[in-house]
PDB file of C-alpha atoms and ligand atoms in Angstrom:
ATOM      1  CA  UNK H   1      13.200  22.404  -0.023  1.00 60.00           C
ATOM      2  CA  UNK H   2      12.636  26.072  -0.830  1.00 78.00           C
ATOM      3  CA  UNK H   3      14.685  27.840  -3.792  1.00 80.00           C
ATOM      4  CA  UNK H   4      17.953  29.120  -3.826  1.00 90.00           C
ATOM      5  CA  UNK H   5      19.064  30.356  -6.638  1.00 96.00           C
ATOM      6  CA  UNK H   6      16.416  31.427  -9.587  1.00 97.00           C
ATOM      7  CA  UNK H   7      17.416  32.374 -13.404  1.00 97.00           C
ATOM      8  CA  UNK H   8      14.973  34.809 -14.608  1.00 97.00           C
ATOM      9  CA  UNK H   9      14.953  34.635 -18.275  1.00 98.00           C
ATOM     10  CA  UNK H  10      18.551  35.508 -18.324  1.00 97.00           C
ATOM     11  CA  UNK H  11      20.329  36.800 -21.773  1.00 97.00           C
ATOM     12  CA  UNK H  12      24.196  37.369 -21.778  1.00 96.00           C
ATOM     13  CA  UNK H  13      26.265  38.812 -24.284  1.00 95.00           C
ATOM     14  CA  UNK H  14      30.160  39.234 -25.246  1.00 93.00           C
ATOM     15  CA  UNK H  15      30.130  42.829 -27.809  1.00 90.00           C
ATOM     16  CA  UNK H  16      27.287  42.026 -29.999  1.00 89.00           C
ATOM     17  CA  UNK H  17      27.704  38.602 -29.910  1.00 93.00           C
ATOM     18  CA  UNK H  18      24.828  36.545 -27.572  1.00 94.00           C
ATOM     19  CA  UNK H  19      26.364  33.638 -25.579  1.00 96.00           C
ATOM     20  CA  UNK H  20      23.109  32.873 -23.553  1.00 97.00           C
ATOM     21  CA  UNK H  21      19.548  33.348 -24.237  1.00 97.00           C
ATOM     22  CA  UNK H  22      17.019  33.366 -22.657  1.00 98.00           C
ATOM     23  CA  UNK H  23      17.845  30.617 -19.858  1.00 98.00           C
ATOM     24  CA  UNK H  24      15.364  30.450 -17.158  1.00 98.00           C
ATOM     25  CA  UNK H  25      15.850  28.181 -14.387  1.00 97.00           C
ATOM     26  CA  UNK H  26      14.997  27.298 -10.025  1.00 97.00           C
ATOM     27  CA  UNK H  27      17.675  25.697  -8.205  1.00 97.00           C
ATOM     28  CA  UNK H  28      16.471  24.712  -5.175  1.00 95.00           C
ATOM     29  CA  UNK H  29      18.291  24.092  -1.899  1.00 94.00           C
ATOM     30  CA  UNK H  30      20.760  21.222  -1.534  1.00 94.00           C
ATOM     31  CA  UNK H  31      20.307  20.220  -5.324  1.00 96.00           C
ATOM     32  CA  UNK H  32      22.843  18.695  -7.207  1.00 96.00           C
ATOM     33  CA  UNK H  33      23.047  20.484 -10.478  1.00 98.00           C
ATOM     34  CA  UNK H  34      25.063  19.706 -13.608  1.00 98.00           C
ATOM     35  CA  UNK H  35      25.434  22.386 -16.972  1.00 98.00           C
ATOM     36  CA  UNK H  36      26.292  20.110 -19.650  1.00 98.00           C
ATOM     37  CA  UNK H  37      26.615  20.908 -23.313  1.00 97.00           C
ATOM     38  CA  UNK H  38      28.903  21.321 -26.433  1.00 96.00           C
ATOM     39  CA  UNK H  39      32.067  23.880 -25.907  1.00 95.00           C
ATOM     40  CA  UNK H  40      31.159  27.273 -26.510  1.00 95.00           C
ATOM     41  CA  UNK H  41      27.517  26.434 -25.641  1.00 97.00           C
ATOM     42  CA  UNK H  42      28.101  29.081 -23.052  1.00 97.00           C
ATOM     43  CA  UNK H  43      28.156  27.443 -19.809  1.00 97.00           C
ATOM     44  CA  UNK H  44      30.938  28.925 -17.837  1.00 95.00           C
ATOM     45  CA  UNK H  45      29.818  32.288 -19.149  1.00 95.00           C
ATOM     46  CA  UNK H  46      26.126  31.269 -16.970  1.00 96.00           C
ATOM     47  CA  UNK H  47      28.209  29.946 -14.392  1.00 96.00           C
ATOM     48  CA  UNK H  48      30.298  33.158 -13.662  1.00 94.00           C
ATOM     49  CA  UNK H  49      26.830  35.176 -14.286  1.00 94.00           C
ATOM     50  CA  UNK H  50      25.609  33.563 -10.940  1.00 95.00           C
ATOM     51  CA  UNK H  51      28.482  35.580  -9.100  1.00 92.00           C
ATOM     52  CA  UNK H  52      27.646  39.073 -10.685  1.00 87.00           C
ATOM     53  CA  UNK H  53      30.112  39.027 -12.378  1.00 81.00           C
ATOM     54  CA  UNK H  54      28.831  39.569 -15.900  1.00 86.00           C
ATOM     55  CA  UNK H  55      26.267  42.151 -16.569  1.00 88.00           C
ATOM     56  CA  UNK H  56      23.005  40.788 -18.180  1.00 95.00           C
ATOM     57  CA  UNK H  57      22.085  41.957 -21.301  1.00 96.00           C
ATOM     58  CA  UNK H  58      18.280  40.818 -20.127  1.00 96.00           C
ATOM     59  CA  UNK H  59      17.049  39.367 -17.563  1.00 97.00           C
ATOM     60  CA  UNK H  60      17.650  38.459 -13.347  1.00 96.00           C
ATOM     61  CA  UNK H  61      19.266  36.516 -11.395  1.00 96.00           C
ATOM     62  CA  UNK H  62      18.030  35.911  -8.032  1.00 96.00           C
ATOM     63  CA  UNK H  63      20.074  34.848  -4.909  1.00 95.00           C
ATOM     64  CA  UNK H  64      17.108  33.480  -2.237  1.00 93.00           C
ATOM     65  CA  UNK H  65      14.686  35.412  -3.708  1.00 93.00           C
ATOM     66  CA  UNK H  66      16.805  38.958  -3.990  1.00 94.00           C
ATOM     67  CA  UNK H  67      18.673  39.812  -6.980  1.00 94.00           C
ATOM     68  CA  UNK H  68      22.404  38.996  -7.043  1.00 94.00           C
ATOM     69  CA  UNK H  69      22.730  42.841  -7.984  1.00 91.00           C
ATOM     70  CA  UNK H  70      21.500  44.309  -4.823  1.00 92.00           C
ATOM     71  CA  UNK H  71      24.288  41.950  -2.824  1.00 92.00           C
ATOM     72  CA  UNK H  72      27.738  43.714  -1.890  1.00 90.00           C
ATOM     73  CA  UNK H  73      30.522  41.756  -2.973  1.00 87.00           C
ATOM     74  CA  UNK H  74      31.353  40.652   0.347  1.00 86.00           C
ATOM     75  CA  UNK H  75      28.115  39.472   0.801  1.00 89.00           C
ATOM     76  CA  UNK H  76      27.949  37.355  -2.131  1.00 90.00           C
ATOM     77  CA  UNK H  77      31.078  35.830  -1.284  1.00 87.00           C
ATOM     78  CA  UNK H  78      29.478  34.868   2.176  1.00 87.00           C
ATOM     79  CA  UNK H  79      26.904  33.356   0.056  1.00 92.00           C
ATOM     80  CA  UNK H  80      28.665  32.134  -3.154  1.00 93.00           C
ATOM     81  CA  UNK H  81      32.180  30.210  -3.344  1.00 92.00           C
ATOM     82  CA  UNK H  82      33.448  29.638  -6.786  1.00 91.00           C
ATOM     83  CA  UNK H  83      36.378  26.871  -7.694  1.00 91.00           C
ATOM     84  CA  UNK H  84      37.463  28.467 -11.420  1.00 88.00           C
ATOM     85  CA  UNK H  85      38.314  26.185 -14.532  1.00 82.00           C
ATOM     86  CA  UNK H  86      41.826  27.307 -14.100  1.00 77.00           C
ATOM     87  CA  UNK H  87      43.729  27.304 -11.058  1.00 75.00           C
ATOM     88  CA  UNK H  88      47.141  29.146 -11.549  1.00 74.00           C
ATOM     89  CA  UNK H  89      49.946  26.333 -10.899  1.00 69.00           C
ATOM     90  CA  UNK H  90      52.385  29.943  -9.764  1.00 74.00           C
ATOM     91  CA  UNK H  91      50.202  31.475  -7.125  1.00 75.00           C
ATOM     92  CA  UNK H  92      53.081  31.943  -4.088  1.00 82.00           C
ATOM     93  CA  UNK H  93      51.077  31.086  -1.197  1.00 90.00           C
ATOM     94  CA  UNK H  94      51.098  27.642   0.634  1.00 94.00           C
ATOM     95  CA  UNK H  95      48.413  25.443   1.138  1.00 95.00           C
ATOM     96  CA  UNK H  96      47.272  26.775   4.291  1.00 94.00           C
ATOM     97  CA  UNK H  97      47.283  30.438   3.480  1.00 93.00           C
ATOM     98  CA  UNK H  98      45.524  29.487   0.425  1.00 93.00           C
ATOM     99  CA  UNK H  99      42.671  27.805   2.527  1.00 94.00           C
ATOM    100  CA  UNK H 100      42.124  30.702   4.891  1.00 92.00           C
ATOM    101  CA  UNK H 101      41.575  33.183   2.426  1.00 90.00           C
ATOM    102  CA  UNK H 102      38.177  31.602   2.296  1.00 90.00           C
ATOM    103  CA  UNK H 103      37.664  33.230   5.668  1.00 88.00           C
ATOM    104  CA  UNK H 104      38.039  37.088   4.186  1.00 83.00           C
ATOM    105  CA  UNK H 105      34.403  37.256   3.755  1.00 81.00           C
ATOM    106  CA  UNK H 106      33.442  37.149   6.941  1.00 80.00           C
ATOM    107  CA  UNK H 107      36.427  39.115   8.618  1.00 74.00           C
ATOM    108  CA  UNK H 108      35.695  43.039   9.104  1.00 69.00           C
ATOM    109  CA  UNK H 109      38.288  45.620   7.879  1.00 62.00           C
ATOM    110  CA  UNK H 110      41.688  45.262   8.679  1.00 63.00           C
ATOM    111  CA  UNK H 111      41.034  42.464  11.020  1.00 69.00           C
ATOM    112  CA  UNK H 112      43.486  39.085  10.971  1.00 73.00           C
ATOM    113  CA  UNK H 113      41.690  35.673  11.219  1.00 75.00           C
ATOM    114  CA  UNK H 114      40.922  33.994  14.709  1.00 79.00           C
ATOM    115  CA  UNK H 115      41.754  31.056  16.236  1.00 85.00           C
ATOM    116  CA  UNK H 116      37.693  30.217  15.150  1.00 86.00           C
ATOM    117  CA  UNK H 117      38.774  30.932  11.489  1.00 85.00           C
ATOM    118  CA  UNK H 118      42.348  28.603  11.410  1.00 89.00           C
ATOM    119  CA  UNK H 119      40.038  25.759  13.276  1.00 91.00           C
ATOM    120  CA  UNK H 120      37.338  26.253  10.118  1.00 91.00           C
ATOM    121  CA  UNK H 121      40.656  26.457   7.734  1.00 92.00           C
ATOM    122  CA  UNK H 122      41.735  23.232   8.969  1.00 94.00           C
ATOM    123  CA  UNK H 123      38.782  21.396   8.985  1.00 91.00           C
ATOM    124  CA  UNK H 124      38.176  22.135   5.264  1.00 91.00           C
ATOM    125  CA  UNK H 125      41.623  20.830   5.053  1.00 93.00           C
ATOM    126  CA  UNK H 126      40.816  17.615   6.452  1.00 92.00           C
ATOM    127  CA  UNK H 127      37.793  17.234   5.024  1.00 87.00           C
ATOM    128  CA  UNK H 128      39.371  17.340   1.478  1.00 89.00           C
ATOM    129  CA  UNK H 129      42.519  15.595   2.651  1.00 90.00           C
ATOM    130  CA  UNK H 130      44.853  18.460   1.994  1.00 93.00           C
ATOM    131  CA  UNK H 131      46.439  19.237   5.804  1.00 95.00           C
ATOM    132  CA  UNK H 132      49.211  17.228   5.051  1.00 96.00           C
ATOM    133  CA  UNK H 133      49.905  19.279   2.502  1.00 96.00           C
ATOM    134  CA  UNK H 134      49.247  22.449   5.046  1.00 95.00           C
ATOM    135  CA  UNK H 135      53.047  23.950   4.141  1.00 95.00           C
ATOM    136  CA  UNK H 136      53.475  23.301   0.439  1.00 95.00           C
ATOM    137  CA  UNK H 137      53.370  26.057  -1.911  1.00 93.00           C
ATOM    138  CA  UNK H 138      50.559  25.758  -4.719  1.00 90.00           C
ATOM    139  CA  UNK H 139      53.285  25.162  -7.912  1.00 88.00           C
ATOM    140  CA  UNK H 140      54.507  21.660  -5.268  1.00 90.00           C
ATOM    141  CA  UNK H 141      51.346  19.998  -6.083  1.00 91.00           C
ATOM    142  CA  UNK H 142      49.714  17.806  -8.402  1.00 87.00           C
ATOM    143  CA  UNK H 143      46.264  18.772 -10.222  1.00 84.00           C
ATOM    144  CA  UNK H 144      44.335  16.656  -8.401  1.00 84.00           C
ATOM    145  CA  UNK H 145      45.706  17.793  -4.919  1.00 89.00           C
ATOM    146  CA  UNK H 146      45.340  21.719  -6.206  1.00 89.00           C
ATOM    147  CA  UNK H 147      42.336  21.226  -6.708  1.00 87.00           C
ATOM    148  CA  UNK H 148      41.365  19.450  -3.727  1.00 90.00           C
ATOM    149  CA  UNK H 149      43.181  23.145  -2.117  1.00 92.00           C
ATOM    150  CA  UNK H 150      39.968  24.981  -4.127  1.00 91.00           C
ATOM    151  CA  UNK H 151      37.694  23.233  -2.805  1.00 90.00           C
ATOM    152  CA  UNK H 152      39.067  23.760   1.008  1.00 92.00           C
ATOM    153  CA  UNK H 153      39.190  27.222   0.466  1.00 92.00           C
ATOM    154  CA  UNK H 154      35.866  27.399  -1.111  1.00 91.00           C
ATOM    155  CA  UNK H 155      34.252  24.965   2.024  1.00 90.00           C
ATOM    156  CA  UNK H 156      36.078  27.680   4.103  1.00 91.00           C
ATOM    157  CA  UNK H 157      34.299  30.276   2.983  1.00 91.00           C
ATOM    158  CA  UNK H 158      30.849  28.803   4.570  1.00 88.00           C
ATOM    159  CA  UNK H 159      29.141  29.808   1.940  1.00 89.00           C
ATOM    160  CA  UNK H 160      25.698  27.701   0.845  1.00 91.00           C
ATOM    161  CA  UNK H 161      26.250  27.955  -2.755  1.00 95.00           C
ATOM    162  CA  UNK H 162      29.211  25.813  -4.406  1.00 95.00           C
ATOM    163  CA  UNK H 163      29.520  27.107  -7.904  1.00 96.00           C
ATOM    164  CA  UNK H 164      32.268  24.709  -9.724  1.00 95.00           C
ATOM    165  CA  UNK H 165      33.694  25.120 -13.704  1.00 95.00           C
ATOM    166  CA  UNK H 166      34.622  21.366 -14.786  1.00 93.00           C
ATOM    167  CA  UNK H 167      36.495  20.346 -11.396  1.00 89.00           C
ATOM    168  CA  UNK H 168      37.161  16.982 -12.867  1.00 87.00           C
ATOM    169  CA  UNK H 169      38.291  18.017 -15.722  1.00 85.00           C
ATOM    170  CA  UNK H 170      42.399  16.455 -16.392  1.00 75.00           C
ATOM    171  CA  UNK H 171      41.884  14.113 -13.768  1.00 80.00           C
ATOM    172  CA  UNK H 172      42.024  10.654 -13.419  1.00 84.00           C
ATOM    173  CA  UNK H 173      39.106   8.432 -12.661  1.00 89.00           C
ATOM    174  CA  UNK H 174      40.318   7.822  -8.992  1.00 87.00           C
ATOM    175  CA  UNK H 175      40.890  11.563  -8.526  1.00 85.00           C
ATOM    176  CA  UNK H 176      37.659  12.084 -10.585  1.00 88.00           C
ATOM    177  CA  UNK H 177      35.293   9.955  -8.057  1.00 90.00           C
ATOM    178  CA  UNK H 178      37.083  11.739  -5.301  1.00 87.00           C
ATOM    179  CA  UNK H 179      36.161  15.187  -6.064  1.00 87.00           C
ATOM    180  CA  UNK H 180      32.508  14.294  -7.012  1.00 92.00           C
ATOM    181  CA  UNK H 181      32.216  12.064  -3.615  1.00 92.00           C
ATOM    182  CA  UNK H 182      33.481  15.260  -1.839  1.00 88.00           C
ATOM    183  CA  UNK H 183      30.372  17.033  -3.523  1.00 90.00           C
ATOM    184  CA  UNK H 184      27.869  14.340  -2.271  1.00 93.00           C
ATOM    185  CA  UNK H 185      28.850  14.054   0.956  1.00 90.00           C
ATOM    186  CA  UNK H 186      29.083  18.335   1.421  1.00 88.00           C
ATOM    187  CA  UNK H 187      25.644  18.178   0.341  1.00 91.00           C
ATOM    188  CA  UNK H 188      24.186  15.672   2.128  1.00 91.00           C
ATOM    189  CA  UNK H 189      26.034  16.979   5.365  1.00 87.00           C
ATOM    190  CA  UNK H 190      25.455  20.682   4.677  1.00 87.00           C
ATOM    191  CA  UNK H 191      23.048  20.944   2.498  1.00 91.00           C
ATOM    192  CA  UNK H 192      24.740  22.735   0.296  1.00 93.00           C
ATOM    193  CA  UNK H 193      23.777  23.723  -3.272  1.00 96.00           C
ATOM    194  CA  UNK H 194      26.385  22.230  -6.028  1.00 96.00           C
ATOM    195  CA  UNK H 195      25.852  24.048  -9.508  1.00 97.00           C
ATOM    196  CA  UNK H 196      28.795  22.532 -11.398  1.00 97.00           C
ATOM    197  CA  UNK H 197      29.798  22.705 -15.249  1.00 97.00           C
ATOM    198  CA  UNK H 198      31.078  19.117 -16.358  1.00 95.00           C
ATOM    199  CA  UNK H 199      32.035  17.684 -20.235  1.00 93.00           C
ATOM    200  CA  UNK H 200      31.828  14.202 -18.103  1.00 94.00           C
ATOM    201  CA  UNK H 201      28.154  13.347 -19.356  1.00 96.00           C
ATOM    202  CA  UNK H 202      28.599   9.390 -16.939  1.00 95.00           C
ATOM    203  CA  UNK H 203      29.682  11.530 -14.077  1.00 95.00           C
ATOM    204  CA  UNK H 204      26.635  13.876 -14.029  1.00 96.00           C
ATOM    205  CA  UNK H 205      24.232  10.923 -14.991  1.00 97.00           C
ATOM    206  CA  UNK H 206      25.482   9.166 -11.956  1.00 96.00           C
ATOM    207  CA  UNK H 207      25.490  12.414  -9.595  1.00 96.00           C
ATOM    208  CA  UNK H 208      23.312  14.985 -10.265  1.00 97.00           C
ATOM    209  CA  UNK H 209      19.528  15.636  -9.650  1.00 97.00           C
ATOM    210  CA  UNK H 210      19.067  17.718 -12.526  1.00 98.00           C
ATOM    211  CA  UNK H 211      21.100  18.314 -15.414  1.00 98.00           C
ATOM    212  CA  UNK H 212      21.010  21.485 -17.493  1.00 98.00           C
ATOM    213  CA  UNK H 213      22.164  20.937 -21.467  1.00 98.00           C
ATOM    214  CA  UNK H 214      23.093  24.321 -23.058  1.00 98.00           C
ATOM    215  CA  UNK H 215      23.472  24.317 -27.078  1.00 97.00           C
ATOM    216  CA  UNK H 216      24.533  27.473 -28.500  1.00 96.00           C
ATOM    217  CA  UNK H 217      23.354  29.814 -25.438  1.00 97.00           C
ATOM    218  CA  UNK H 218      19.710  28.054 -25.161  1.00 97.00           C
ATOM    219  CA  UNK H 219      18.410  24.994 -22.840  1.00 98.00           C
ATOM    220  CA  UNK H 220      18.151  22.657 -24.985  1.00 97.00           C
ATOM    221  CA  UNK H 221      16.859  20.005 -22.169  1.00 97.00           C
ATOM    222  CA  UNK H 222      16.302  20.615 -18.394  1.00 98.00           C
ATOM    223  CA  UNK H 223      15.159  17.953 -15.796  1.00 97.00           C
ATOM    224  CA  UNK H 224      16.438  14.524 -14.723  1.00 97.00           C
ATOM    225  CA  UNK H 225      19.807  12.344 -16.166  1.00 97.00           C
ATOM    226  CA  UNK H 226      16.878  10.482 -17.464  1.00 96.00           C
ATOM    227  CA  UNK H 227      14.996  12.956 -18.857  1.00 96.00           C
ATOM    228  CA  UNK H 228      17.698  14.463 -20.099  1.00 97.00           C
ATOM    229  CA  UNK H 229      20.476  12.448 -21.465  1.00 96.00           C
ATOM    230  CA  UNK H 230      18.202  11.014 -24.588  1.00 92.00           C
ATOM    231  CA  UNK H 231      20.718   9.842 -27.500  1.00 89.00           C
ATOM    232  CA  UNK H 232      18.135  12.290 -29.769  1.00 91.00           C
ATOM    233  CA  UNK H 233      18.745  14.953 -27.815  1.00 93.00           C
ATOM    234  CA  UNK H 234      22.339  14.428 -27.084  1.00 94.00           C
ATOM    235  CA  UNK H 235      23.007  13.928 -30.050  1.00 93.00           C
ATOM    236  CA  UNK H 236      21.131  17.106 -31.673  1.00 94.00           C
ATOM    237  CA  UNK H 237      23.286  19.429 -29.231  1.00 95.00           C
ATOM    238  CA  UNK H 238      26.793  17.565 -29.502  1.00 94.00           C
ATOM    239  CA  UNK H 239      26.326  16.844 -33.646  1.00 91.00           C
ATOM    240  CA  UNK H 240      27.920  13.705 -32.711  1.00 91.00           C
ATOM    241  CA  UNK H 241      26.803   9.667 -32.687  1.00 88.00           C
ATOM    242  CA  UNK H 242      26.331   8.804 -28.856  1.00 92.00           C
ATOM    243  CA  UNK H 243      24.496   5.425 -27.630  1.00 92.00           C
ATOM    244  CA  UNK H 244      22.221   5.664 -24.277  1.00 94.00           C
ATOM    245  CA  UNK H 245      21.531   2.488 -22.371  1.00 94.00           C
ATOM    246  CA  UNK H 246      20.833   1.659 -18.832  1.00 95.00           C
ATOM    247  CA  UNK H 247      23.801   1.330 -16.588  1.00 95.00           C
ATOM    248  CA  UNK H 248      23.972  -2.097 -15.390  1.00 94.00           C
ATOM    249  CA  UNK H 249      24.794  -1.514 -12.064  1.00 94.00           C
ATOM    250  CA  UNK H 250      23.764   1.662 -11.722  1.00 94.00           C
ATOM    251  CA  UNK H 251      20.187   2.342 -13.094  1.00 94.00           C
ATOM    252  CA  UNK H 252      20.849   5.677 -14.267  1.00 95.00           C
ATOM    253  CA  UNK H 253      21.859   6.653 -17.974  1.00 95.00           C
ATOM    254  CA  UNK H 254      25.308   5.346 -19.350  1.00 96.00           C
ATOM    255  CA  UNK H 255      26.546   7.099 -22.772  1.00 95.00           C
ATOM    256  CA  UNK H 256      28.597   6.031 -24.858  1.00 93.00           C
ATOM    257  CA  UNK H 257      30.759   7.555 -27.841  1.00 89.00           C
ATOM    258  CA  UNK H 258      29.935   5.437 -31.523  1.00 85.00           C
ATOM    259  CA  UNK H 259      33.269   6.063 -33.310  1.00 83.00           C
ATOM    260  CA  UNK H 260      32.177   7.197 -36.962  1.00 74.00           C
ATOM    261  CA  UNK H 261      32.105   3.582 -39.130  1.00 69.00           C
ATOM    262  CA  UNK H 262      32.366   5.549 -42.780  1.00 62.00           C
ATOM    263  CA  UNK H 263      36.471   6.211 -42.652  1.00 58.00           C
TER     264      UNK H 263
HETATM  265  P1  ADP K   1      31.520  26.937 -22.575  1.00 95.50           P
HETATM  266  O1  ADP K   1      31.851  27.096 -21.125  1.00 95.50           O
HETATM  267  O2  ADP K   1      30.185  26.290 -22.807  1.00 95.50           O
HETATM  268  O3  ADP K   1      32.609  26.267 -23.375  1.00 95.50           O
HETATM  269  P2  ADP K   1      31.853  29.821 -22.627  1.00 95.50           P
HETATM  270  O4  ADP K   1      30.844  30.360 -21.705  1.00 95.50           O
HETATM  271  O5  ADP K   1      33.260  29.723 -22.139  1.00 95.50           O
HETATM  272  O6  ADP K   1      31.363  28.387 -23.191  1.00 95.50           O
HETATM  273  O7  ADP K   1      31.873  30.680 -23.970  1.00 95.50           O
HETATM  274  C1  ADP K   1      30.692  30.924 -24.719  1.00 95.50           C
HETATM  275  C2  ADP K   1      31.059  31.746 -25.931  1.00 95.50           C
HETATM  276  O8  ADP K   1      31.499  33.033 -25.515  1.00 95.50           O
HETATM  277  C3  ADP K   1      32.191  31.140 -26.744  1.00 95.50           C
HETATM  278  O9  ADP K   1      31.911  31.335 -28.108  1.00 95.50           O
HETATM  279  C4  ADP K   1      33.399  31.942 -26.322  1.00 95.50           C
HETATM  280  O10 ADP K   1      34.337  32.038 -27.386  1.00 95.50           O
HETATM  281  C5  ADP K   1      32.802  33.303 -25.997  1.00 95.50           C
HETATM  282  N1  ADP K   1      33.549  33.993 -24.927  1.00 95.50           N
HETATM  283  C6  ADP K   1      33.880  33.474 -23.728  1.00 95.50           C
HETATM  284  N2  ADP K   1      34.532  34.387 -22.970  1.00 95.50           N
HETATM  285  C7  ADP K   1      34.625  35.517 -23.736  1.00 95.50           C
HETATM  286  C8  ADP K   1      35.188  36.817 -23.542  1.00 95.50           C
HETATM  287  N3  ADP K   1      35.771  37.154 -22.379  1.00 95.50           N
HETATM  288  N4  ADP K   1      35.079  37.707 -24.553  1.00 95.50           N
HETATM  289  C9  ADP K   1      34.471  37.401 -25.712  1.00 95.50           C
HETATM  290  N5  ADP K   1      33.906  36.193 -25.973  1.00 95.50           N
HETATM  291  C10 ADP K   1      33.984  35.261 -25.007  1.00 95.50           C
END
């Protein structure tokens, strides 16, 4: 596996405030990789950094080993597809034009999209389970299935690099599984890189090969769900109780919230 994307001792800030310090990080090829951490802790602010769109107050970010900076924007969105926190419910366009606006990227000035880009649109479609939904408008659908829409347009896009800001979030468990099976199997049949922010600490324990736990703009932990999701050090970042045991069925970490017992 060689690296993908590298975090060069990267520091961020909003005015004088800093929202990350000092994060350094590899992300290698076809990794699964989860940001977890407290809200605030700064990781959709890293997240969004990854796509040049925030300048660094220190540090680099490198794209296979060439700074994001020195990319055009068209060529990081050959290279980069983001699926945003919020997805806005009134955007007019249907399904399917939705989807093949994944395909601007690689279309040169003026041109329209080919019958090679509406075959690519459509497969993403199908592959998320959203081309029967091919004529509905954005608003027509529920969470889950906009969502699903996101994630076609971003598999349109071809791109190697799936950046994704809590895609689970206000979904139910089904829906929940579904997206994060969608992940697994784009991984394992592309090889694509998943760097994905998630509050769901079970779903990245199950999922992901590393996890990355931000507290207050700093990694507090970096390495495996077992490594990293230690009730100690959970429990330092979130200020909260929390209980870490061995899934039963699973192997991996389970944790679990301990309701405060002095009220
Ligand atoms: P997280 O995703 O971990 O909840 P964010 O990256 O969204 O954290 O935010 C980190 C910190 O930066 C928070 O304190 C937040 O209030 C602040 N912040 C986020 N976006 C902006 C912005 N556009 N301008 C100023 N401060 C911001």
């Amino acid at each position: 596996m060689s690296c993908q994307i590298e975090l060069l001792h990267v520091s961020l800030q909003y005015g004088l405030r800093d929202v990350v310090r000092d994060v350094s990080v590899q992300i290698e090829e076809g990794e699964f990789f989860v940001i977890i951490g407290p809200n605030g802790a700064g990781k959709t602010t890293l997240l969004k950094s990854i796509t040049g769109l925030h300048r660094l107050t220190a540090g680099e970010i490198l794209l296979r080993q060439r700074s994001v900076s020195k990319y055009s924007r068209k060529e990081l969105a050959r290279s980069l597809a983001m699926v945003p926190q919020h997805i806005n419910a009134e955007f007019p366009f249907t399904v399917a034009e939705t989807v093949i606006m994944g395909r601007y990227p690689h279309l040169g000035l003026l041109a329209v999209e080919g019958k090679r880009d509406l075959e690519i649109a459509e497969q993403a479609m199908a592959f998320t389970e959203v081309l029967h939904l091919a004529d509905r408008r954005l608003g027509q659908l529920s969470g889950g299935e906009r969502q699903r829409v996101i994630i076609a347009r971003a598999i349109c896009q071809q791109s190697k690099v799936l950046l994704l800001d809590e895609p689970t979030a206000s979904l139910d468990p089904a829906h929940q599984l579904r997206i994060m099976d969608l992940m697994e199997r784009l991984r394992q049949r592309e090889q694509i890189t998943i760097i994905m922010v998630s509050h769901d600490l079970n779903l990245a324990s199950a999922y992901a090969d590393r996890l990355l736990l931000l507290n207050e703009g700093r990694v507090a932990a970096l390495g495996t769900p077992n490594e990293v999701l230690s009730g100690e050090t959970l429990e330092q970042s979130y200020g909260c109780r929390l209980h870490v045991d061995e899934h039963p069925l699973l192997g991996t970490p389970r944790v679990s919230l301990l309701p405060r017992t002095d009220h």
